[in-house]
């Protein structure tokens, strides 16, 4: 599936560029596409290099956590749920701990911390894979949970809105939470249908009720805060929890009389190896995405959508933010740039500016996640992973538009 999508991106970009030249729209498109290829090639290396330090640090901490027994303790919290939605994973398998850590980091909006845990989770699950070049059901569901991850603290979106002069940068907090929750729910439901997972199992129902109650409590608490308090408190909570985890891991290793320094070094060494290994996979996907964007295909799709909505008599205000929605599954940096561009042109507190912010926080960068995580374990066949991830993306986008009209319309 991935190789077909990759090839379709490149061919679509080529055909669109040729069409522009033949219709007299200009031959500069070829130069723009090739410039995008060079730019994305450099970006893939920059991303990998940027990941080295983060990967090295967190894989070092993870090594200490694993040897001290901390990961096993985290795994026990979610193992009853994970073992039912991922029945291929044994109850005491190490991957349950790394999955738990990855999901926890995503919930707190700590993308840099989540990636190393996610890579480790994929590597752990790969040890159970009888077909090393093909995703297992468990790996697919894990990818869906990552690309649709519920984010309680979208700090980056708040900061960008503040930079663009939003009167209340955090007024998109609850819409983002609703959109990302809908994305996760849809992704899990679609994947469960394909994999025939029984979601009415009493353990799954109990965990779902507890998670829903926790989300409701968070929404109610943060909705009582003033706008200037919301961003600061969410940032403090996220970073406090993260730093507390690091200190707890190191103290647990010390109590077990482990050489935490040597363990950290051993784990950190793997960070460089993983980052270098990711470069070809990032290179392939980012080049295809860059060509698609430079060819003008995404702008063309937005224009068609605006025309259709206008013909049906619908409100076309949301179309101004659609480029962010279309770019988000393809490129995080591209979507971020489009969000900022929308806020600059339309205004940070305009409907389009707020909607673009909600769209930016509603889902993860699907194809980036797939490229990184599949690349980390050398998997070539994604099976139904792409379809399930995109279904989650679609639910997040539709919910983002709906709740934005509700809150800001």
Tab-separated table of C-alpha atoms in Angstrom:
chain	number	residue	atom	x	y	z
A	1	UNK	CA	0.000	0.000	0.000
A	2	UNK	CA	2.723	2.494	0.960
A	3	UNK	CA	4.651	2.010	-2.279
A	4	UNK	CA	1.491	2.580	-4.340
A	5	UNK	CA	0.653	5.793	-2.466
A	6	UNK	CA	4.248	6.980	-2.798
A	7	UNK	CA	4.259	6.348	-6.543
A	8	UNK	CA	0.819	7.934	-6.988
A	9	UNK	CA	2.007	11.133	-5.271
A	10	UNK	CA	4.967	11.441	-7.628
A	11	UNK	CA	2.989	10.601	-10.783
A	12	UNK	CA	0.185	12.996	-9.831
A	13	UNK	CA	2.697	15.788	-9.279
A	14	UNK	CA	4.344	15.062	-12.643
A	15	UNK	CA	1.050	14.966	-14.554
A	16	UNK	CA	-0.156	18.196	-12.902
A	17	UNK	CA	3.099	19.968	-13.746
A	18	UNK	CA	2.972	18.772	-17.369
A	19	UNK	CA	-0.644	19.920	-17.640
A	20	UNK	CA	0.321	23.396	-16.431
A	21	UNK	CA	3.061	23.634	-19.061
A	22	UNK	CA	0.836	22.381	-21.894
A	23	UNK	CA	-2.019	24.763	-21.034
A	24	UNK	CA	0.305	27.760	-20.991
A	25	UNK	CA	0.154	28.221	-17.242
A	26	UNK	CA	3.920	28.343	-17.212
A	27	UNK	CA	6.920	26.012	-17.442
A	28	UNK	CA	8.352	27.164	-14.122
A	29	UNK	CA	6.462	24.324	-12.472
A	30	UNK	CA	9.194	21.832	-13.384
A	31	UNK	CA	11.775	23.985	-11.672
A	32	UNK	CA	9.554	24.389	-8.616
A	33	UNK	CA	9.012	20.646	-8.314
A	34	UNK	CA	12.726	19.873	-8.623
A	35	UNK	CA	13.493	22.608	-6.099
A	36	UNK	CA	11.037	20.910	-3.762
A	37	UNK	CA	12.867	17.600	-4.315
A	38	UNK	CA	16.185	19.177	-3.302
A	39	UNK	CA	14.593	20.961	-0.369
A	40	UNK	CA	12.888	17.804	0.930
A	41	UNK	CA	16.082	15.775	0.501
A	42	UNK	CA	17.886	18.222	2.754
A	43	UNK	CA	14.968	18.332	5.166
A	44	UNK	CA	14.971	14.544	5.582
A	45	UNK	CA	18.584	14.653	6.736
A	46	UNK	CA	17.911	17.668	8.968
A	47	UNK	CA	15.011	15.849	10.638
A	48	UNK	CA	17.093	12.726	11.206
A	49	UNK	CA	19.972	14.761	12.633
A	50	UNK	CA	17.542	16.701	14.822
A	51	UNK	CA	16.187	13.420	16.146
A	52	UNK	CA	19.591	12.071	17.180
A	53	UNK	CA	19.823	13.952	20.460
A	54	UNK	CA	16.201	13.358	21.413
A	55	UNK	CA	16.344	9.688	20.467
A	56	UNK	CA	19.628	9.199	22.300
A	57	UNK	CA	18.329	10.822	25.490
A	58	UNK	CA	15.013	9.009	25.658
A	59	UNK	CA	16.374	5.642	24.587
A	60	UNK	CA	18.992	6.047	27.321
A	61	UNK	CA	16.269	6.757	29.902
A	62	UNK	CA	14.230	3.886	28.480
A	63	UNK	CA	17.155	1.500	28.980
A	64	UNK	CA	17.368	2.441	32.660
A	65	UNK	CA	13.590	2.198	33.038
A	66	UNK	CA	13.550	-1.255	31.476
A	67	UNK	CA	16.390	-2.662	33.578
A	68	UNK	CA	14.944	-1.177	36.793
A	69	UNK	CA	11.504	-2.705	36.234
A	70	UNK	CA	9.706	0.620	35.727
A	71	UNK	CA	8.481	-0.273	32.256
A	72	UNK	CA	6.922	-3.477	33.525
A	73	UNK	CA	5.045	-1.501	36.169
A	74	UNK	CA	3.684	0.917	33.571
A	75	UNK	CA	2.700	-2.023	31.372
A	76	UNK	CA	0.585	-3.549	34.138
A	77	UNK	CA	-1.626	-0.457	34.173
A	78	UNK	CA	-2.803	-0.937	30.607
A	79	UNK	CA	-2.021	-4.595	29.941
A	80	UNK	CA	-5.633	-5.793	30.539
A	81	UNK	CA	-6.856	-3.336	27.879
A	82	UNK	CA	-3.955	-3.710	25.447
A	83	UNK	CA	-4.071	-7.504	25.582
A	84	UNK	CA	-7.723	-7.411	24.496
A	85	UNK	CA	-7.372	-4.923	21.657
A	86	UNK	CA	-3.976	-6.408	20.680
A	87	UNK	CA	-4.506	-10.117	21.396
A	88	UNK	CA	-1.323	-11.144	19.563
A	89	UNK	CA	0.808	-9.590	22.341
A	90	UNK	CA	1.419	-11.809	25.416
A	91	UNK	CA	0.432	-10.285	28.758
A	92	UNK	CA	4.012	-9.867	30.061
A	93	UNK	CA	5.653	-8.831	26.794
A	94	UNK	CA	8.038	-5.802	26.930
A	95	UNK	CA	6.179	-4.054	24.103
A	96	UNK	CA	3.257	-3.296	26.440
A	97	UNK	CA	5.484	-1.010	28.485
A	98	UNK	CA	6.858	0.890	25.500
A	99	UNK	CA	3.342	1.222	24.032
A	100	UNK	CA	2.113	2.645	27.339
A	101	UNK	CA	4.968	5.155	27.475
A	102	UNK	CA	4.412	6.227	23.876
A	103	UNK	CA	0.685	6.794	24.348
A	104	UNK	CA	1.312	8.696	27.589
A	105	UNK	CA	3.793	11.034	25.875
A	106	UNK	CA	1.327	11.637	23.022
A	107	UNK	CA	-1.470	12.463	25.456
A	108	UNK	CA	0.746	15.119	27.039
A	109	UNK	CA	1.595	16.555	23.611
A	110	UNK	CA	5.285	15.680	23.943
A	111	UNK	CA	5.965	14.643	20.355
A	112	UNK	CA	9.749	14.467	20.715
A	113	UNK	CA	9.434	12.171	23.694
A	114	UNK	CA	6.750	10.011	22.056
A	115	UNK	CA	8.791	9.145	18.951
A	116	UNK	CA	11.574	7.164	20.689
A	117	UNK	CA	9.011	5.241	22.739
A	118	UNK	CA	7.024	4.556	19.568
A	119	UNK	CA	10.086	3.289	17.727
A	120	UNK	CA	10.927	1.046	20.662
A	121	UNK	CA	7.345	-0.256	20.749
A	122	UNK	CA	7.490	-1.133	17.047
A	123	UNK	CA	10.827	-2.887	17.565
A	124	UNK	CA	9.453	-4.862	20.509
A	125	UNK	CA	6.327	-5.896	18.593
A	126	UNK	CA	8.467	-6.832	15.609
A	127	UNK	CA	9.973	-9.643	17.702
A	128	UNK	CA	6.527	-11.283	17.632
A	129	UNK	CA	6.143	-10.801	13.871
A	130	UNK	CA	6.202	-14.015	11.828
A	131	UNK	CA	6.385	-11.977	8.600
A	132	UNK	CA	9.113	-9.374	9.268
A	133	UNK	CA	8.293	-7.326	6.131
A	134	UNK	CA	4.549	-7.040	6.896
A	135	UNK	CA	2.692	-5.188	9.653
A	136	UNK	CA	0.889	-7.260	12.275
A	137	UNK	CA	-2.603	-6.378	13.522
A	138	UNK	CA	-1.127	-5.068	16.762
A	139	UNK	CA	1.340	-2.826	14.955
A	140	UNK	CA	-1.452	-1.441	12.766
A	141	UNK	CA	-3.644	-0.558	15.744
A	142	UNK	CA	-0.643	1.014	17.441
A	143	UNK	CA	0.000	3.172	14.358
A	144	UNK	CA	-3.656	4.222	14.280
A	145	UNK	CA	-3.468	5.260	17.934
A	146	UNK	CA	-0.362	7.314	17.121
A	147	UNK	CA	-1.661	9.086	14.042
A	148	UNK	CA	-4.920	9.943	15.810
A	149	UNK	CA	-3.430	10.421	19.274
A	150	UNK	CA	-5.523	12.265	21.849
A	151	UNK	CA	-3.543	15.352	22.864
A	152	UNK	CA	-4.458	17.079	26.110
A	153	UNK	CA	-1.809	19.800	25.865
A	154	UNK	CA	-1.370	21.195	22.308
A	155	UNK	CA	1.197	23.734	23.519
A	156	UNK	CA	2.742	24.401	20.084
A	157	UNK	CA	-0.597	25.524	18.632
A	158	UNK	CA	-1.095	27.928	21.556
A	159	UNK	CA	2.353	29.430	21.018
A	160	UNK	CA	1.831	29.975	17.286
A	161	UNK	CA	-1.527	31.612	17.926
A	162	UNK	CA	0.063	33.908	20.496
A	163	UNK	CA	2.795	34.867	18.019
A	164	UNK	CA	0.150	35.751	15.441
A	165	UNK	CA	-1.625	38.080	17.855
A	166	UNK	CA	-4.618	36.006	18.938
A	167	UNK	CA	-6.568	37.733	21.730
A	168	UNK	CA	-7.035	34.371	23.499
A	169	UNK	CA	-4.475	31.917	22.073
A	170	UNK	CA	-5.940	29.009	24.048
A	171	UNK	CA	-9.568	29.410	22.960
A	172	UNK	CA	-9.079	26.435	20.606
A	173	UNK	CA	-8.202	24.072	23.472
A	174	UNK	CA	-11.562	22.314	23.902
A	175	UNK	CA	-12.299	22.127	20.121
A	176	UNK	CA	-8.886	20.473	19.617
A	177	UNK	CA	-9.564	18.001	22.417
A	178	UNK	CA	-12.959	17.101	20.927
A	179	UNK	CA	-11.529	16.734	17.416
A	180	UNK	CA	-8.570	14.588	18.436
A	181	UNK	CA	-10.805	12.406	20.635
A	182	UNK	CA	-13.164	11.838	17.699
A	183	UNK	CA	-10.191	10.978	15.491
A	184	UNK	CA	-8.955	8.352	17.951
A	185	UNK	CA	-12.416	6.891	18.446
A	186	UNK	CA	-13.011	6.598	14.704
A	187	UNK	CA	-9.581	5.069	14.117
A	188	UNK	CA	-10.120	2.440	16.806
A	189	UNK	CA	-13.631	1.608	15.561
A	190	UNK	CA	-12.545	1.179	11.935
A	191	UNK	CA	-9.512	-0.907	12.903
A	192	UNK	CA	-11.606	-3.024	15.267
A	193	UNK	CA	-14.082	-3.729	12.475
A	194	UNK	CA	-11.329	-4.797	10.081
A	195	UNK	CA	-9.541	-6.899	12.699
A	196	UNK	CA	-12.794	-8.221	14.256
A	197	UNK	CA	-11.963	-6.986	17.760
A	198	UNK	CA	-14.804	-7.277	20.274
A	199	UNK	CA	-15.116	-3.752	21.662
A	200	UNK	CA	-17.987	-4.783	23.930
A	201	UNK	CA	-15.699	-6.849	26.125
A	202	UNK	CA	-16.379	-5.711	29.705
A	203	UNK	CA	-12.721	-4.840	30.335
A	204	UNK	CA	-12.597	-2.636	27.222
A	205	UNK	CA	-15.881	-0.967	28.212
A	206	UNK	CA	-14.589	-0.244	31.737
A	207	UNK	CA	-11.333	1.259	30.448
A	208	UNK	CA	-13.244	3.323	27.867
A	209	UNK	CA	-15.543	4.651	30.598
A	210	UNK	CA	-12.556	5.560	32.789
A	211	UNK	CA	-10.783	7.319	29.905
A	212	UNK	CA	-13.953	9.232	28.994
A	213	UNK	CA	-14.424	10.290	32.613
A	214	UNK	CA	-10.810	11.467	32.819
A	215	UNK	CA	-11.144	13.488	29.588
A	216	UNK	CA	-14.360	15.036	30.843
A	217	UNK	CA	-12.697	16.018	34.110
A	218	UNK	CA	-9.769	17.612	32.252
A	219	UNK	CA	-12.104	19.573	29.972
A	220	UNK	CA	-14.191	20.787	32.900
A	221	UNK	CA	-11.128	21.846	34.899
A	222	UNK	CA	-9.342	23.695	32.099
A	223	UNK	CA	-12.577	25.323	30.918
A	224	UNK	CA	-12.732	27.137	34.277
A	225	UNK	CA	-9.310	28.748	33.785
A	226	UNK	CA	-8.674	32.124	32.279
A	227	UNK	CA	-7.088	32.107	28.849
A	228	UNK	CA	-3.693	33.271	30.116
A	229	UNK	CA	-3.706	30.526	32.783
A	230	UNK	CA	-4.661	27.673	30.472
A	231	UNK	CA	-1.489	27.579	28.376
A	232	UNK	CA	0.845	28.119	31.337
A	233	UNK	CA	-0.793	25.479	33.530
A	234	UNK	CA	-1.016	22.876	30.774
A	235	UNK	CA	2.658	23.455	29.966
A	236	UNK	CA	3.675	23.198	33.610
A	237	UNK	CA	1.687	19.988	34.140
A	238	UNK	CA	3.066	18.290	31.018
A	239	UNK	CA	6.683	19.170	31.722
A	240	UNK	CA	6.390	18.385	35.437
A	241	UNK	CA	5.062	14.907	34.659
A	242	UNK	CA	7.812	14.328	32.122
A	243	UNK	CA	10.625	15.486	34.400
A	244	UNK	CA	9.141	13.506	37.285
A	245	UNK	CA	9.226	10.388	35.128
A	246	UNK	CA	12.921	10.910	34.328
A	247	UNK	CA	13.830	11.425	38.002
A	248	UNK	CA	11.709	8.459	39.092
A	249	UNK	CA	13.397	6.177	36.560
A	250	UNK	CA	16.886	7.207	37.627
A	251	UNK	CA	16.065	6.816	41.330
A	252	UNK	CA	14.480	3.408	40.681
A	253	UNK	CA	17.660	2.304	38.927
A	254	UNK	CA	19.780	3.604	41.812
A	255	UNK	CA	17.626	1.760	44.365
A	256	UNK	CA	18.142	-1.439	42.392
A	257	UNK	CA	21.899	-0.739	42.648
A	258	UNK	CA	22.225	-0.461	38.885
A	259	UNK	CA	24.905	1.566	37.138
A	260	UNK	CA	22.443	4.076	35.712
A	261	UNK	CA	25.165	6.021	33.907
A	262	UNK	CA	26.389	2.993	31.954
A	263	UNK	CA	22.843	1.885	31.196
A	264	UNK	CA	21.980	5.367	29.936
A	265	UNK	CA	25.044	5.364	27.662
A	266	UNK	CA	24.167	1.923	26.281
A	267	UNK	CA	20.648	3.063	25.439
A	268	UNK	CA	21.777	6.422	24.049
A	269	UNK	CA	24.119	4.728	21.570
A	270	UNK	CA	21.087	3.259	19.848
A	271	UNK	CA	19.698	6.740	19.173
A	272	UNK	CA	22.324	7.556	16.556
A	273	UNK	CA	21.891	4.208	14.812
A	274	UNK	CA	18.106	4.561	14.620
A	275	UNK	CA	18.252	8.161	13.343
A	276	UNK	CA	20.642	7.269	10.512
A	277	UNK	CA	18.555	4.230	9.617
A	278	UNK	CA	15.468	6.439	9.214
A	279	UNK	CA	16.966	8.768	6.582
A	280	UNK	CA	16.086	6.727	3.445
A	281	UNK	CA	12.482	6.260	4.580
A	282	UNK	CA	12.046	9.937	5.423
A	283	UNK	CA	13.733	10.901	2.158
A	284	UNK	CA	11.336	8.847	0.038
A	285	UNK	CA	8.160	10.104	1.698
A	286	UNK	CA	9.145	13.779	2.062
A	287	UNK	CA	10.235	14.035	-1.576
A	288	UNK	CA	6.881	12.683	-2.770
A	289	UNK	CA	4.994	15.093	-0.493
A	290	UNK	CA	7.146	18.040	-1.575
A	291	UNK	CA	6.515	17.297	-5.267
A	292	UNK	CA	2.777	17.048	-4.669
A	293	UNK	CA	2.686	20.400	-2.901
A	294	UNK	CA	4.937	22.211	-5.404
A	295	UNK	CA	2.853	20.986	-8.344
A	296	UNK	CA	-0.188	22.845	-7.016
A	297	UNK	CA	-2.355	19.730	-6.654
A	298	UNK	CA	-3.400	20.578	-3.101
A	299	UNK	CA	-4.451	24.108	-4.103
A	300	UNK	CA	-6.430	22.669	-7.000
A	301	UNK	CA	-8.288	20.275	-4.702
A	302	UNK	CA	-9.146	23.141	-2.343
A	303	UNK	CA	-10.515	25.223	-5.221
A	304	UNK	CA	-12.732	22.365	-6.413
A	305	UNK	CA	-14.047	21.842	-2.895
A	306	UNK	CA	-14.870	25.541	-2.512
A	307	UNK	CA	-16.758	25.524	-5.818
A	308	UNK	CA	-18.783	22.443	-4.865
A	309	UNK	CA	-19.700	23.853	-1.460
A	310	UNK	CA	-20.750	27.178	-3.009
A	311	UNK	CA	-22.897	25.384	-5.616
A	312	UNK	CA	-24.675	23.523	-2.812
A	313	UNK	CA	-25.305	26.784	-0.990
A	314	UNK	CA	-23.049	25.885	1.916
A	315	UNK	CA	-20.856	28.087	4.107
A	316	UNK	CA	-17.485	28.233	2.376
A	317	UNK	CA	-15.575	29.878	5.216
A	318	UNK	CA	-14.026	26.574	6.219
A	319	UNK	CA	-12.402	26.170	2.788
A	320	UNK	CA	-9.800	28.820	3.674
A	321	UNK	CA	-8.402	26.394	6.268
A	322	UNK	CA	-8.698	23.223	4.175
A	323	UNK	CA	-5.085	23.388	2.876
A	324	UNK	CA	-3.956	22.803	6.474
A	325	UNK	CA	-6.248	19.764	6.709
A	326	UNK	CA	-4.990	18.344	3.411
A	327	UNK	CA	-1.355	18.935	4.323
A	328	UNK	CA	-1.530	17.632	7.904
A	329	UNK	CA	-1.435	13.904	7.027
A	330	UNK	CA	1.435	14.561	4.628
A	331	UNK	CA	3.775	16.995	6.337
A	332	UNK	CA	3.776	18.421	9.847
A	333	UNK	CA	6.014	21.342	8.893
A	334	UNK	CA	3.925	22.011	5.774
A	335	UNK	CA	0.684	22.016	7.766
A	336	UNK	CA	2.243	24.278	10.386
A	337	UNK	CA	3.329	26.717	7.669
A	338	UNK	CA	-0.146	26.710	6.130
A	339	UNK	CA	-1.744	27.286	9.548
A	340	UNK	CA	0.512	30.278	10.166
A	341	UNK	CA	-0.113	31.550	6.646
A	342	UNK	CA	-3.882	31.317	7.198
A	343	UNK	CA	-3.630	33.245	10.469
A	344	UNK	CA	-1.464	35.904	8.853
A	345	UNK	CA	-3.777	36.385	5.868
A	346	UNK	CA	-7.176	35.879	7.525
A	347	UNK	CA	-6.306	36.871	11.105
A	348	UNK	CA	-5.561	34.658	14.101
A	349	UNK	CA	-9.041	35.260	15.543
A	350	UNK	CA	-10.875	34.818	12.257
A	351	UNK	CA	-12.952	31.706	11.724
A	352	UNK	CA	-10.406	30.340	9.235
A	353	UNK	CA	-7.510	31.134	11.578
A	354	UNK	CA	-9.109	29.335	14.497
A	355	UNK	CA	-10.201	26.391	12.346
A	356	UNK	CA	-6.678	25.993	10.952
A	357	UNK	CA	-5.400	25.857	14.537
A	358	UNK	CA	-7.941	23.190	15.483
A	359	UNK	CA	-7.083	21.170	12.367
A	360	UNK	CA	-3.385	21.391	13.205
A	361	UNK	CA	-3.997	19.899	16.648
A	362	UNK	CA	-6.637	17.330	15.675
A	363	UNK	CA	-4.391	14.552	14.292
A	364	UNK	CA	-0.771	13.564	13.847
A	365	UNK	CA	1.219	13.613	10.595
A	366	UNK	CA	0.094	10.249	9.255
A	367	UNK	CA	2.615	9.603	6.502
A	368	UNK	CA	5.519	10.915	8.583
A	369	UNK	CA	4.563	8.522	11.393
A	370	UNK	CA	4.228	5.650	8.928
A	371	UNK	CA	7.575	6.455	7.306
A	372	UNK	CA	9.396	6.676	10.644
A	373	UNK	CA	7.846	3.684	12.377
A	374	UNK	CA	7.826	1.341	9.391
A	375	UNK	CA	11.341	2.432	8.561
A	376	UNK	CA	12.512	1.738	12.100
A	377	UNK	CA	11.709	-1.965	11.701
A	378	UNK	CA	12.180	-2.320	7.941
A	379	UNK	CA	8.538	-3.129	7.114
A	380	UNK	CA	7.434	-2.811	3.485
A	381	UNK	CA	3.814	-4.013	3.496
A	382	UNK	CA	1.412	-1.845	5.498
A	383	UNK	CA	-1.768	-3.895	4.833
A	384	UNK	CA	-4.815	-1.896	6.006
A	385	UNK	CA	-2.831	0.566	8.152
A	386	UNK	CA	-3.062	3.480	5.704
A	387	UNK	CA	-6.834	3.142	5.238
A	388	UNK	CA	-7.468	2.997	8.994
A	389	UNK	CA	-5.155	5.935	9.709
A	390	UNK	CA	-6.763	8.061	7.001
A	391	UNK	CA	-10.223	7.178	8.334
A	392	UNK	CA	-9.113	8.567	11.690
A	393	UNK	CA	-7.769	11.673	9.948
A	394	UNK	CA	-11.066	12.196	8.120
A	395	UNK	CA	-13.042	11.924	11.365
A	396	UNK	CA	-10.705	14.426	13.028
A	397	UNK	CA	-11.049	16.892	10.153
A	398	UNK	CA	-14.857	16.654	10.009
A	399	UNK	CA	-15.137	17.021	13.780
A	400	UNK	CA	-12.732	19.971	13.755
A	401	UNK	CA	-14.899	21.767	11.193
A	402	UNK	CA	-18.118	20.940	13.049
A	403	UNK	CA	-16.951	22.026	16.511
A	404	UNK	CA	-15.332	25.166	15.071
A	405	UNK	CA	-18.691	26.258	13.671
A	406	UNK	CA	-20.179	25.409	17.059
A	407	UNK	CA	-17.611	27.395	19.068
A	408	UNK	CA	-16.653	30.181	16.634
A	409	UNK	CA	-19.304	30.193	13.908
